mmCIF file of C-alpha atoms in Angstrom:
data_model
loop_
_atom_site.group_PDB
_atom_site.id
_atom_site.type_symbol
_atom_site.label_atom_id
_atom_site.label_comp_id
_atom_site.label_asym_id
_atom_site.label_seq_id
_atom_site.Cartn_x
_atom_site.Cartn_y
_atom_site.Cartn_z
ATOM 1 C CA UNK A 1 -37.399 75.259 32.436
ATOM 2 C CA UNK A 2 -37.185 73.212 29.225
ATOM 3 C CA UNK A 3 -40.616 72.628 27.699
ATOM 4 C CA UNK A 4 -41.894 69.187 26.695
ATOM 5 C CA UNK A 5 -42.367 70.397 23.096
ATOM 6 C CA UNK A 6 -38.725 71.506 22.890
ATOM 7 C CA UNK A 7 -37.599 68.214 24.442
ATOM 8 C CA UNK A 8 -39.620 66.151 21.944
ATOM 9 C CA UNK A 9 -38.358 68.138 18.975
ATOM 10 C CA UNK A 10 -34.781 67.852 20.239
ATOM 11 C CA UNK A 11 -35.099 64.064 20.477
ATOM 12 C CA UNK A 12 -36.539 63.987 16.947
ATOM 13 C CA UNK A 13 -33.633 66.093 15.664
ATOM 14 C CA UNK A 14 -31.182 63.650 17.204
ATOM 15 C CA UNK A 15 -32.962 60.799 15.442
ATOM 16 C CA UNK A 16 -32.746 62.637 12.120
ATOM 17 C CA UNK A 17 -29.030 63.089 12.712
ATOM 18 C CA UNK A 18 -28.709 59.372 13.425
ATOM 19 C CA UNK A 19 -30.397 58.464 10.127
ATOM 20 C CA UNK A 20 -28.586 60.981 7.942
ATOM 21 C CA UNK A 21 -25.095 60.471 9.338
ATOM 22 C CA UNK A 22 -24.506 57.063 7.747
ATOM 23 C CA UNK A 23 -22.556 57.081 4.473
ATOM 24 C CA UNK A 24 -23.213 53.850 2.545
ATOM 25 C CA UNK A 25 -19.904 52.103 1.779
ATOM 26 C CA UNK A 26 -21.131 50.943 -1.612
ATOM 27 C CA UNK A 27 -20.916 54.418 -3.079
ATOM 28 C CA UNK A 28 -17.224 54.879 -2.572
ATOM 29 C CA UNK A 29 -17.362 57.388 0.250
ATOM 30 C CA UNK A 30 -18.838 60.465 -1.450
ATOM 31 C CA UNK A 31 -22.472 61.182 -0.664
ATOM 32 C CA UNK A 32 -24.725 61.456 -3.714
ATOM 33 C CA UNK A 33 -27.553 62.920 -1.649
ATOM 34 C CA UNK A 34 -26.462 65.773 0.591
ATOM 35 C CA UNK A 35 -27.050 65.783 4.335
ATOM 36 C CA UNK A 36 -29.597 68.615 4.289
ATOM 37 C CA UNK A 37 -31.583 66.837 1.571
ATOM 38 C CA UNK A 38 -31.603 63.661 3.648
ATOM 39 C CA UNK A 39 -32.953 65.675 6.553
ATOM 40 C CA UNK A 40 -35.665 67.001 4.233
ATOM 41 C CA UNK A 41 -36.534 63.436 3.215
ATOM 42 C CA UNK A 42 -36.722 62.411 6.871
ATOM 43 C CA UNK A 43 -39.103 65.274 7.504
ATOM 44 C CA UNK A 44 -41.273 64.121 4.586
ATOM 45 C CA UNK A 45 -41.382 60.703 6.241
ATOM 46 C CA UNK A 46 -43.467 62.380 8.976
ATOM 47 C CA UNK A 47 -46.174 62.918 6.370
ATOM 48 C CA UNK A 48 -46.038 59.212 5.565
ATOM 49 C CA UNK A 49 -46.445 58.351 9.238
ATOM 50 C CA UNK A 50 -43.076 56.629 9.412
ATOM 51 C CA UNK A 51 -41.748 58.917 12.134
ATOM 52 C CA UNK A 52 -43.195 61.756 14.183
ATOM 53 C CA UNK A 53 -41.554 64.622 16.095
ATOM 54 C CA UNK A 54 -42.539 62.963 19.354
ATOM 55 C CA UNK A 55 -40.920 60.599 21.826
ATOM 56 C CA UNK A 56 -42.923 57.533 20.773
ATOM 57 C CA UNK A 57 -41.096 56.750 17.534
ATOM 58 C CA UNK A 58 -40.382 53.045 17.347
ATOM 59 C CA UNK A 59 -36.812 52.106 16.540
ATOM 60 C CA UNK A 60 -37.959 49.844 13.700
ATOM 61 C CA UNK A 61 -39.520 52.871 11.971
ATOM 62 C CA UNK A 62 -36.329 54.867 12.348
ATOM 63 C CA UNK A 63 -34.411 51.970 10.839
ATOM 64 C CA UNK A 64 -36.928 51.749 7.991
ATOM 65 C CA UNK A 65 -36.294 55.367 7.049
ATOM 66 C CA UNK A 66 -32.561 54.686 7.075
ATOM 67 C CA UNK A 67 -33.061 51.731 4.711
ATOM 68 C CA UNK A 68 -35.233 53.756 2.354
ATOM 69 C CA UNK A 69 -32.799 56.656 2.083
ATOM 70 C CA UNK A 70 -29.911 54.250 1.489
ATOM 71 C CA UNK A 71 -31.943 52.463 -1.210
ATOM 72 C CA UNK A 72 -32.771 55.799 -2.841
ATOM 73 C CA UNK A 73 -29.093 56.655 -2.920
ATOM 74 C CA UNK A 74 -28.386 53.454 -4.857
ATOM 75 C CA UNK A 75 -31.189 54.254 -7.309
ATOM 76 C CA UNK A 76 -29.757 57.720 -7.821
ATOM 77 C CA UNK A 77 -26.276 56.331 -8.406
ATOM 78 C CA UNK A 78 -27.699 54.361 -11.336
ATOM 79 C CA UNK A 79 -29.801 57.034 -13.060
ATOM 80 C CA UNK A 80 -28.240 60.393 -12.172
ATOM 81 C CA UNK A 81 -26.431 60.703 -15.523
ATOM 82 C CA UNK A 82 -29.558 60.140 -17.604
ATOM 83 C CA UNK A 83 -30.886 63.174 -19.456
ATOM 84 C CA UNK A 84 -33.064 65.383 -17.269
ATOM 85 C CA UNK A 85 -35.220 66.122 -20.296
ATOM 86 C CA UNK A 86 -36.851 62.710 -20.253
ATOM 87 C CA UNK A 87 -39.070 61.010 -17.725
ATOM 88 C CA UNK A 88 -37.656 58.370 -15.406
ATOM 89 C CA UNK A 89 -39.820 55.260 -15.110
ATOM 90 C CA UNK A 90 -39.628 53.050 -12.019
ATOM 91 C CA UNK A 91 -41.554 49.899 -11.063
ATOM 92 C CA UNK A 92 -41.830 48.899 -7.391
ATOM 93 C CA UNK A 93 -42.862 45.258 -6.908
ATOM 94 C CA UNK A 94 -44.312 43.978 -3.647
ATOM 95 C CA UNK A 95 -44.713 47.635 -2.769
ATOM 96 C CA UNK A 96 -46.831 47.266 0.382
ATOM 97 C CA UNK A 97 -47.194 50.668 2.052
ATOM 98 C CA UNK A 98 -45.111 52.218 -0.760
ATOM 99 C CA UNK A 99 -42.951 54.155 1.700
ATOM 100 C CA UNK A 100 -39.916 53.705 -0.537
ATOM 101 C CA UNK A 101 -41.691 54.857 -3.684
ATOM 102 C CA UNK A 102 -43.294 57.874 -2.004
ATOM 103 C CA UNK A 103 -39.862 59.066 -0.896
ATOM 104 C CA UNK A 104 -38.329 58.271 -4.305
ATOM 105 C CA UNK A 105 -41.074 60.283 -6.023
ATOM 106 C CA UNK A 106 -40.685 63.183 -3.602
ATOM 107 C CA UNK A 107 -36.940 63.254 -4.204
ATOM 108 C CA UNK A 108 -37.081 63.332 -7.996
ATOM 109 C CA UNK A 109 -40.166 65.531 -8.328
ATOM 110 C CA UNK A 110 -39.407 68.167 -5.698
ATOM 111 C CA UNK A 111 -35.669 67.994 -5.032
ATOM 112 C CA UNK A 112 -34.124 67.018 -8.370
ATOM 113 C CA UNK A 113 -37.099 68.533 -10.220
ATOM 114 C CA UNK A 114 -37.212 66.122 -13.112
ATOM 115 C CA UNK A 115 -40.090 64.094 -14.596
ATOM 116 C CA UNK A 116 -40.668 60.764 -12.886
ATOM 117 C CA UNK A 117 -43.345 58.086 -13.059
ATOM 118 C CA UNK A 118 -43.619 55.212 -10.599
ATOM 119 C CA UNK A 119 -45.767 52.089 -10.849
ATOM 120 C CA UNK A 120 -46.374 50.305 -7.541
ATOM 121 C CA UNK A 121 -47.587 46.707 -7.571
ATOM 122 C CA UNK A 122 -49.002 44.716 -4.682
ATOM 123 C CA UNK A 123 -51.626 42.021 -4.262
ATOM 124 C CA UNK A 124 -53.189 43.835 -1.271
ATOM 125 C CA UNK A 125 -56.098 45.829 -2.714
ATOM 126 C CA UNK A 126 -56.841 47.746 0.483
ATOM 127 C CA UNK A 127 -53.241 48.979 0.692
ATOM 128 C CA UNK A 128 -53.173 49.993 -2.966
ATOM 129 C CA UNK A 129 -56.410 51.958 -2.579
ATOM 130 C CA UNK A 130 -55.078 53.648 0.556
ATOM 131 C CA UNK A 131 -51.817 54.557 -1.190
ATOM 132 C CA UNK A 132 -53.669 55.860 -4.245
ATOM 133 C CA UNK A 133 -55.855 58.119 -2.091
ATOM 134 C CA UNK A 134 -52.823 59.452 -0.239
ATOM 135 C CA UNK A 135 -50.893 60.118 -3.459
ATOM 136 C CA UNK A 136 -53.846 62.048 -4.869
ATOM 137 C CA UNK A 137 -54.174 64.062 -1.657
ATOM 138 C CA UNK A 138 -50.574 65.330 -1.917
ATOM 139 C CA UNK A 139 -50.515 65.797 -5.687
ATOM 140 C CA UNK A 140 -48.273 62.861 -6.660
ATOM 141 C CA UNK A 141 -50.069 62.526 -9.988
ATOM 142 C CA UNK A 142 -47.503 60.272 -11.671
ATOM 143 C CA UNK A 143 -47.640 57.561 -9.040
ATOM 144 C CA UNK A 144 -49.765 54.632 -10.203
ATOM 145 C CA UNK A 145 -50.994 51.763 -8.050
ATOM 146 C CA UNK A 146 -51.829 48.309 -9.370
ATOM 147 C CA UNK A 147 -53.563 45.559 -7.416
ATOM 148 C CA UNK A 148 -52.102 42.436 -8.986
ATOM 149 C CA UNK A 149 -49.790 39.518 -8.565
ATOM 150 C CA UNK A 150 -46.410 40.764 -9.781
ATOM 151 C CA UNK A 151 -46.265 37.977 -12.346
ATOM 152 C CA UNK A 152 -49.613 38.986 -13.849
ATOM 153 C CA UNK A 153 -48.806 42.687 -14.148
ATOM 154 C CA UNK A 154 -48.373 43.919 -17.724
ATOM 155 C CA UNK A 155 -46.190 46.948 -18.276
ATOM 156 C CA UNK A 156 -46.183 49.047 -21.425
ATOM 157 C CA UNK A 157 -43.050 50.955 -22.353
ATOM 158 C CA UNK A 158 -39.470 51.047 -21.083
ATOM 159 C CA UNK A 159 -38.428 50.703 -17.440
ATOM 160 C CA UNK A 160 -35.399 52.490 -16.047
ATOM 161 C CA UNK A 161 -35.352 50.731 -12.671
ATOM 162 C CA UNK A 162 -37.335 47.708 -11.502
ATOM 163 C CA UNK A 163 -36.884 47.447 -7.741
ATOM 164 C CA UNK A 164 -38.123 45.625 -4.675
ATOM 165 C CA UNK A 165 -37.290 46.087 -1.005
ATOM 166 C CA UNK A 166 -37.901 43.072 1.226
ATOM 167 C CA UNK A 167 -40.536 41.488 -1.010
ATOM 168 C CA UNK A 168 -41.536 38.233 0.671
ATOM 169 C CA UNK A 169 -40.227 34.895 -0.541
ATOM 170 C CA UNK A 170 -40.867 34.290 -4.268
ATOM 171 C CA UNK A 171 -42.121 37.862 -4.712
ATOM 172 C CA UNK A 172 -38.411 38.714 -4.956
ATOM 173 C CA UNK A 173 -38.071 36.299 -7.883
ATOM 174 C CA UNK A 174 -41.218 37.689 -9.497
ATOM 175 C CA UNK A 175 -39.870 41.229 -9.192
ATOM 176 C CA UNK A 176 -36.672 40.208 -10.969
ATOM 177 C CA UNK A 177 -38.679 38.367 -13.615
ATOM 178 C CA UNK A 178 -40.715 41.507 -14.271
ATOM 179 C CA UNK A 179 -37.509 43.456 -14.815
ATOM 180 C CA UNK A 180 -36.087 40.783 -17.108
ATOM 181 C CA UNK A 181 -39.230 40.422 -19.228
ATOM 182 C CA UNK A 182 -39.379 44.173 -19.744
ATOM 183 C CA UNK A 183 -35.634 44.636 -20.344
ATOM 184 C CA UNK A 184 -35.351 47.066 -17.439
ATOM 185 C CA UNK A 185 -32.134 49.058 -17.585
ATOM 186 C CA UNK A 186 -31.547 48.380 -13.889
ATOM 187 C CA UNK A 187 -32.827 45.775 -11.445
ATOM 188 C CA UNK A 188 -32.383 46.370 -7.710
ATOM 189 C CA UNK A 189 -33.566 43.767 -5.249
ATOM 190 C CA UNK A 190 -33.263 43.175 -1.511
ATOM 191 C CA UNK A 191 -34.716 39.818 -0.505
ATOM 192 C CA UNK A 192 -36.578 38.996 2.678
ATOM 193 C CA UNK A 193 -37.856 35.603 3.838
ATOM 194 C CA UNK A 194 -37.053 32.427 1.874
ATOM 195 C CA UNK A 195 -39.846 30.158 3.105
ATOM 196 C CA UNK A 196 -40.445 28.279 -0.154
ATOM 197 C CA UNK A 197 -36.923 26.825 -0.229
ATOM 198 C CA UNK A 198 -35.940 26.919 3.442
ATOM 199 C CA UNK A 199 -36.373 23.198 4.055
ATOM 200 C CA UNK A 200 -34.928 22.090 0.728
ATOM 201 C CA UNK A 201 -31.305 23.138 1.026
ATOM 202 C CA UNK A 202 -28.806 20.304 1.260
ATOM 203 C CA UNK A 203 -25.043 20.314 0.943
ATOM 204 C CA UNK A 204 -22.085 18.114 0.147
ATOM 205 C CA UNK A 205 -20.844 15.873 2.945
ATOM 206 C CA UNK A 206 -17.659 17.969 3.018
ATOM 207 C CA UNK A 207 -19.617 21.153 3.825
ATOM 208 C CA UNK A 208 -22.292 19.806 6.146
ATOM 209 C CA UNK A 209 -20.533 21.358 9.092
ATOM 210 C CA UNK A 210 -21.745 24.704 7.713
ATOM 211 C CA UNK A 211 -25.391 23.652 7.812
ATOM 212 C CA UNK A 212 -25.381 21.841 11.142
ATOM 213 C CA UNK A 213 -26.590 24.890 13.069
ATOM 214 C CA UNK A 214 -29.862 26.488 11.971
ATOM 215 C CA UNK A 215 -28.779 30.121 12.377
ATOM 216 C CA UNK A 216 -25.747 29.580 10.135
ATOM 217 C CA UNK A 217 -27.795 27.491 7.708
ATOM 218 C CA UNK A 218 -30.342 30.320 7.376
ATOM 219 C CA UNK A 219 -27.633 32.856 6.594
ATOM 220 C CA UNK A 220 -25.999 30.497 4.126
ATOM 221 C CA UNK A 221 -29.376 30.010 2.435
ATOM 222 C CA UNK A 222 -29.701 33.763 1.855
ATOM 223 C CA UNK A 223 -26.204 33.984 0.412
ATOM 224 C CA UNK A 224 -26.514 30.962 -1.871
ATOM 225 C CA UNK A 225 -29.994 31.842 -3.125
ATOM 226 C CA UNK A 226 -29.081 35.449 -3.884
ATOM 227 C CA UNK A 227 -25.888 34.248 -5.595
ATOM 228 C CA UNK A 228 -27.990 31.983 -7.811
ATOM 229 C CA UNK A 229 -30.418 34.784 -8.612
ATOM 230 C CA UNK A 230 -27.491 37.025 -9.520
ATOM 231 C CA UNK A 231 -26.132 34.365 -11.892
ATOM 232 C CA UNK A 232 -29.537 34.021 -13.558
ATOM 233 C CA UNK A 233 -29.541 37.773 -14.195
ATOM 234 C CA UNK A 234 -26.043 37.515 -15.640
ATOM 235 C CA UNK A 235 -27.250 34.827 -18.052
ATOM 236 C CA UNK A 236 -29.725 37.398 -19.358
ATOM 237 C CA UNK A 237 -26.954 39.914 -20.093
ATOM 238 C CA UNK A 238 -26.959 41.924 -16.882
ATOM 239 C CA UNK A 239 -23.824 43.105 -15.120
ATOM 240 C CA UNK A 240 -24.455 42.150 -11.503
ATOM 241 C CA UNK A 241 -22.925 42.715 -8.108
ATOM 242 C CA UNK A 242 -24.202 42.041 -4.602
ATOM 243 C CA UNK A 243 -23.687 44.894 -2.160
ATOM 244 C CA UNK A 244 -24.454 45.953 1.396
ATOM 245 C CA UNK A 245 -26.756 48.859 0.644
ATOM 246 C CA UNK A 246 -27.133 49.891 4.280
ATOM 247 C CA UNK A 247 -25.547 49.178 7.647
ATOM 248 C CA UNK A 248 -26.547 46.042 9.551
ATOM 249 C CA UNK A 249 -27.698 48.360 12.334
ATOM 250 C CA UNK A 250 -30.671 49.212 10.079
ATOM 251 C CA UNK A 251 -31.447 45.625 9.024
ATOM 252 C CA UNK A 252 -29.715 42.266 8.976
ATOM 253 C CA UNK A 253 -31.272 41.738 5.522
ATOM 254 C CA UNK A 254 -29.023 44.333 3.926
ATOM 255 C CA UNK A 255 -27.733 42.560 0.811
ATOM 256 C CA UNK A 256 -28.840 44.084 -2.475
ATOM 257 C CA UNK A 257 -28.601 42.519 -5.913
ATOM 258 C CA UNK A 258 -27.664 45.437 -8.176
ATOM 259 C CA UNK A 259 -27.864 44.751 -11.911
ATOM 260 C CA UNK A 260 -27.687 46.824 -15.062
ATOM 261 C CA UNK A 261 -28.276 45.760 -18.642
ATOM 262 C CA UNK A 262 -25.314 45.131 -20.923
ATOM 263 C CA UNK A 263 -24.775 43.443 -24.281
ATOM 264 C CA UNK A 264 -22.099 40.776 -23.923
ATOM 265 C CA UNK A 265 -22.044 37.846 -21.527
ATOM 266 C CA UNK A 266 -19.903 34.720 -21.084
ATOM 267 C CA UNK A 267 -22.936 32.451 -20.844
ATOM 268 C CA UNK A 268 -21.050 29.137 -20.716
ATOM 269 C CA UNK A 269 -18.981 30.071 -17.666
ATOM 270 C CA UNK A 270 -22.002 31.489 -15.834
ATOM 271 C CA UNK A 271 -24.112 28.448 -16.710
ATOM 272 C CA UNK A 272 -21.464 26.168 -15.224
ATOM 273 C CA UNK A 273 -21.194 28.206 -12.014
ATOM 274 C CA UNK A 274 -24.955 28.118 -11.601
ATOM 275 C CA UNK A 275 -25.211 24.362 -12.149
ATOM 276 C CA UNK A 276 -22.506 23.808 -9.541
ATOM 277 C CA UNK A 277 -24.410 25.778 -6.871
ATOM 278 C CA UNK A 278 -27.665 24.133 -7.892
ATOM 279 C CA UNK A 279 -26.181 20.681 -7.450
ATOM 280 C CA UNK A 280 -24.178 21.488 -4.327
ATOM 281 C CA UNK A 281 -27.111 22.878 -2.327
ATOM 282 C CA UNK A 282 -30.133 21.312 -4.058
ATOM 283 C CA UNK A 283 -31.761 24.716 -4.529
ATOM 284 C CA UNK A 284 -34.123 25.721 -7.338
ATOM 285 C CA UNK A 285 -35.041 29.420 -7.182
ATOM 286 C CA UNK A 286 -38.519 30.239 -8.442
ATOM 287 C CA UNK A 287 -36.882 32.575 -10.957
ATOM 288 C CA UNK A 288 -35.068 29.639 -12.554
ATOM 289 C CA UNK A 289 -38.270 27.726 -13.243
ATOM 290 C CA UNK A 290 -39.965 30.729 -14.825
ATOM 291 C CA UNK A 291 -36.987 31.590 -17.035
ATOM 292 C CA UNK A 292 -36.795 27.990 -18.275
ATOM 293 C CA UNK A 293 -40.565 27.932 -18.832
ATOM 294 C CA UNK A 294 -40.373 31.110 -20.924
ATOM 295 C CA UNK A 295 -37.396 29.826 -22.894
ATOM 296 C CA UNK A 296 -35.161 32.620 -21.606
ATOM 297 C CA UNK A 297 -32.551 30.155 -20.300
ATOM 298 C CA UNK A 298 -31.868 26.516 -21.131
ATOM 299 C CA UNK A 299 -33.002 23.756 -18.804
ATOM 300 C CA UNK A 300 -30.448 22.911 -16.136
ATOM 301 C CA UNK A 301 -31.667 19.327 -15.925
ATOM 302 C CA UNK A 302 -30.422 18.374 -19.379
ATOM 303 C CA UNK A 303 -27.560 15.881 -19.258
ATOM 304 C CA UNK A 304 -24.367 17.103 -20.888
ATOM 305 C CA UNK A 305 -22.931 14.938 -23.659
#
């Protein structure tokens, strides 16, 4: 007779296989993190309380692990060629429970075995204290937790990757701003809700058929707003693309803005593209206002001569 313990573990193994079998299309087919390592990361997620080797795992937690591992794979694709002799520095904005950063730290510290330091920022003091206590209990000594508004956080020193996963509303813009102000080598951002601009989007008469239905309008809002954010990053000399970092089976919010610092930029062309979207949809991302305020981009309200 098959025991309950064996049955539960077998179900858990099937769930691990489900998570680790997906190869993100954005990496060109080849897996940067091997299957057995992904299984190891899934097992570490038990320690975080994301999944357990029991039957009561919620599907949303399984999907969360899938998102995190896919996000980690994108991070690794950006930094894997950097010298292993130096410390990697990451900043996680709107970190919440810090599940992503705990798994990122575990991967680089124990699997890759290279120096890594991660700063996690969130306005929720109770969560930051809880995460700090947990990190200390498992010896993650180079994880640092800051209770602060992202915009008020001051970072000293270089940043390799500034990232955020489903930071709410303008927290996404603040995370990008943090990366820009600190000249982060890479900025990775996956947006979540867009409440602050949701009711403000308008469109040309010729395209109003696209915004007639709320479900389509919401999806269009995500696409336009992320396109505008990407253009703002380009204006600050970042090479940017927008990718599907994970399958839609894991989350419908699966678009990632992936940016890395470069030197040259065709600012005039990008400026014009941005102004066109701004005018066409009547959208003003929070990031735009802050960049103009800081003098990092010119005002878009100035009338051309």
